[in-house]
Short mmCIF file of C-alpha atoms and ligand atoms in Angstrom, two decimals:
data_model
loop_
_atom_site.label_atom_id
_atom_site.label_comp_id
_atom_site.label_asym_id
_atom_site.label_seq_id
_atom_site.Cartn_x
_atom_site.Cartn_y
_atom_site.Cartn_z
CA MET A 217 23.90 140.57 125.90
CA LYS A 218 25.07 139.29 122.47
CA ILE A 219 28.76 138.49 122.66
CA GLY A 220 29.24 137.95 126.33
CA LYS A 221 27.66 134.47 127.78
CA THR A 222 27.68 133.66 131.44
CA TYR A 223 27.25 130.55 133.70
CA ASN A 224 25.66 130.31 136.88
CA PHE A 225 27.13 129.02 139.70
CA SER A 226 25.01 126.78 141.88
CA THR A 227 25.20 128.58 145.33
CA HIS A 228 25.00 126.95 148.84
CA GLY A 229 23.83 129.64 151.36
CA ASP A 230 22.44 129.68 154.63
CA HIS A 231 22.62 132.30 157.57
CA ARG A 232 26.48 132.06 157.59
CA GLY A 233 26.97 133.21 154.59
CA THR A 234 27.46 131.24 150.83
CA LEU A 235 29.88 128.75 149.35
CA VAL A 236 30.15 127.68 145.48
CA ALA A 237 31.83 125.10 144.67
CA VAL A 238 33.34 124.15 140.96
CA ASP A 239 34.73 121.06 139.85
CA LYS A 240 34.34 119.07 136.77
CA TYR A 241 31.29 118.12 137.27
CA SER A 242 30.00 122.04 137.29
CA GLY A 243 29.19 122.55 133.65
CA LEU A 244 32.21 124.16 132.92
CA PRO A 245 32.46 124.08 128.93
CA PHE A 246 36.17 122.94 129.10
CA GLU A 247 38.30 120.43 131.51
CA LEU A 248 40.37 122.99 133.88
CA ARG A 249 44.12 122.63 133.97
CA ARG A 250 44.88 126.10 135.60
CA ILE A 251 43.19 129.07 137.64
CA TYR A 252 44.97 132.41 138.22
CA TYR A 253 43.58 135.55 139.64
CA ILE A 254 44.09 139.02 139.56
CA PHE A 255 43.68 141.73 142.58
CA GLY A 256 44.91 145.17 143.78
CA THR A 257 44.47 146.45 140.18
CA GLU A 258 44.29 150.64 139.79
CA LYS A 259 41.44 151.94 139.02
CA THR A 260 43.06 153.91 136.28
CA SER A 261 45.12 150.37 134.84
CA SER A 262 43.28 148.27 132.42
CA ARG A 263 44.23 144.73 131.51
CA GLY A 264 43.86 141.60 129.33
CA HIS A 265 43.65 143.14 125.43
CA HIS A 266 44.68 140.21 124.24
CA ALA A 267 42.81 137.09 122.66
CA HIS A 268 43.90 133.37 122.88
CA LYS A 269 44.01 131.01 120.10
CA GLU A 270 43.12 128.05 121.70
CA LEU A 271 42.78 128.74 125.13
CA HIS A 272 39.30 128.72 126.90
CA GLN A 273 38.36 130.35 130.04
CA LEU A 274 35.66 131.90 132.58
CA ALA A 275 36.35 134.73 134.76
CA ILE A 276 34.41 135.33 137.60
CA CYS A 277 33.98 138.48 139.58
CA LEU A 278 34.93 137.13 143.47
CA SER A 279 34.73 140.23 144.98
CA GLY A 280 34.05 143.98 143.95
CA SER A 281 33.27 144.84 140.00
CA CYS A 282 35.20 145.91 137.03
CA THR A 283 34.05 146.11 133.02
CA MET A 284 34.65 143.09 130.83
CA VAL A 285 35.07 144.23 127.10
CA LEU A 286 34.32 141.66 124.33
CA ASP A 287 35.44 141.85 121.08
CA ASN A 288 34.65 138.97 118.28
CA GLY A 289 35.84 141.39 115.67
CA PHE A 290 32.47 142.41 114.39
CA GLU A 291 30.88 143.65 117.51
CA ARG A 292 32.47 144.95 120.58
CA GLU A 293 29.76 145.07 124.09
CA SER A 294 30.69 146.10 127.96
CA ILE A 295 29.88 144.08 130.66
CA LEU A 296 29.99 145.10 134.42
CA ILE A 297 30.39 142.00 136.16
CA ASP A 298 30.18 142.04 139.95
CA SER A 299 28.84 138.90 140.47
CA PRO A 300 30.53 136.08 142.61
CA HIS A 301 28.61 132.86 141.65
CA VAL A 302 28.39 133.82 137.66
CA GLY A 303 30.92 133.34 135.02
CA ILE A 304 31.93 135.07 131.39
CA ASP A 305 32.79 132.79 129.04
CA LEU A 306 35.70 133.98 127.39
CA PRO A 307 36.37 131.39 124.29
CA PRO A 308 39.20 131.11 122.03
CA MET A 309 39.45 133.91 119.69
CA LEU A 310 37.65 136.32 121.74
CA TRP A 311 39.30 139.97 122.55
CA HIS A 312 38.94 141.16 125.72
CA GLU A 313 39.99 143.72 127.81
CA MET A 314 39.22 144.79 131.73
CA HIS A 315 38.76 147.86 132.74
CA ASP A 316 37.42 150.03 136.01
CA PHE A 317 38.54 147.56 138.99
CA SER A 318 36.92 148.50 141.90
CA ASP A 319 39.33 148.60 145.01
CA ASP A 320 38.39 145.29 146.28
CA CYS A 321 38.27 143.87 143.01
CA ILE A 322 39.72 140.06 142.75
CA LEU A 323 38.69 138.54 139.64
CA LEU A 324 39.46 134.86 139.23
CA VAL A 325 39.71 133.29 136.36
CA LEU A 326 39.05 129.37 135.01
CA ALA A 327 41.44 128.50 132.16
CA SER A 328 41.39 125.11 130.19
CA ASP A 329 44.80 125.29 129.91
CA TYR A 330 48.77 125.58 131.52
CA PHE A 331 50.22 129.41 130.72
CA ASN A 332 51.34 129.98 127.20
CA GLU A 333 52.52 132.66 125.52
CA GLY A 334 52.48 131.43 122.72
CA ASP A 335 48.95 131.19 122.55
CA TYR A 336 48.14 135.13 123.26
CA ILE A 337 47.29 137.33 120.38
CA ARG A 338 48.05 140.82 122.08
CA ASP A 339 47.83 142.96 118.96
CA TYR A 340 44.47 144.05 117.37
CA GLN A 341 45.09 144.17 114.02
CA GLU A 342 46.97 140.10 114.43
CA PHE A 343 43.63 139.72 116.32
CA LYS A 344 41.41 140.63 113.15
CA ASN A 345 43.70 139.07 110.69
CA PHE A 346 43.37 135.65 112.57
CA ILE A 347 39.50 135.84 112.37
CA ASN A 348 40.27 136.84 108.30
CA ILE A 349 38.72 140.40 108.79
P1 LIG B 441 48.88 139.08 131.15
O1 LIG B 441 48.71 137.89 130.98
O2 LIG B 441 49.16 139.83 130.27
O3 LIG B 441 47.76 139.55 132.49
P2 LIG B 441 46.30 140.63 132.15
O4 LIG B 441 46.02 139.69 130.87
O5 LIG B 441 45.72 140.42 133.11
O6 LIG B 441 46.72 141.56 131.41
O7 LIG B 441 50.02 138.28 132.22
C1 LIG B 441 50.72 138.89 133.07
C2 LIG B 441 52.15 138.20 133.14
O8 LIG B 441 51.85 137.11 134.39
C3 LIG B 441 52.62 137.90 132.16
O9 LIG B 441 54.23 137.99 132.83
C4 LIG B 441 52.65 136.28 132.16
C5 LIG B 441 52.41 135.89 133.67
N1 LIG B 441 51.34 134.65 133.58
C6 LIG B 441 51.86 134.04 134.16
O10 LIG B 441 52.90 133.52 134.25
N2 LIG B 441 51.02 132.42 134.17
C7 LIG B 441 49.73 133.19 134.14
O11 LIG B 441 49.14 131.70 134.28
C8 LIG B 441 49.34 134.06 133.34
C9 LIG B 441 47.82 134.44 133.33
C10 LIG B 441 50.41 135.27 133.35
#
């Protein structure tokens, strides 16, 4: 894995199942301000297709799986995410797309700031211009 950095969350597991707790001491690479989650996505749909100027996020696939495509402007990488205790780092200025959602996919995203449409770069050429390529 070259572009995608992962975070492993500690699990508390026993015969009843597994629990993961996330708080400010969990080693997140940013201070948490918002969470959102995506579910009910059709197999043929894809999401994301943007980068953020400042926002830092971590995506965790709580159920099922999807493919995360990461693009730093130089290289593109596809990662299958399917583990509820592994987060994929989505730092600022990393183009990301989500594809191949399984029916049961629930994607949780931890974010460093509140929603701000002005922080999005939704045009790939604009993204390339931003990083001066
Ligand atoms: P969008 O970021 O485009 O979704 P994705 O990147 O998964 O394709 O957001 C979809 C819609 O939801 C859009 O109208 C903005 C809205 N939204 C919020 O209101 N708050 C949020 O925290 C997020 C992430 C999106």
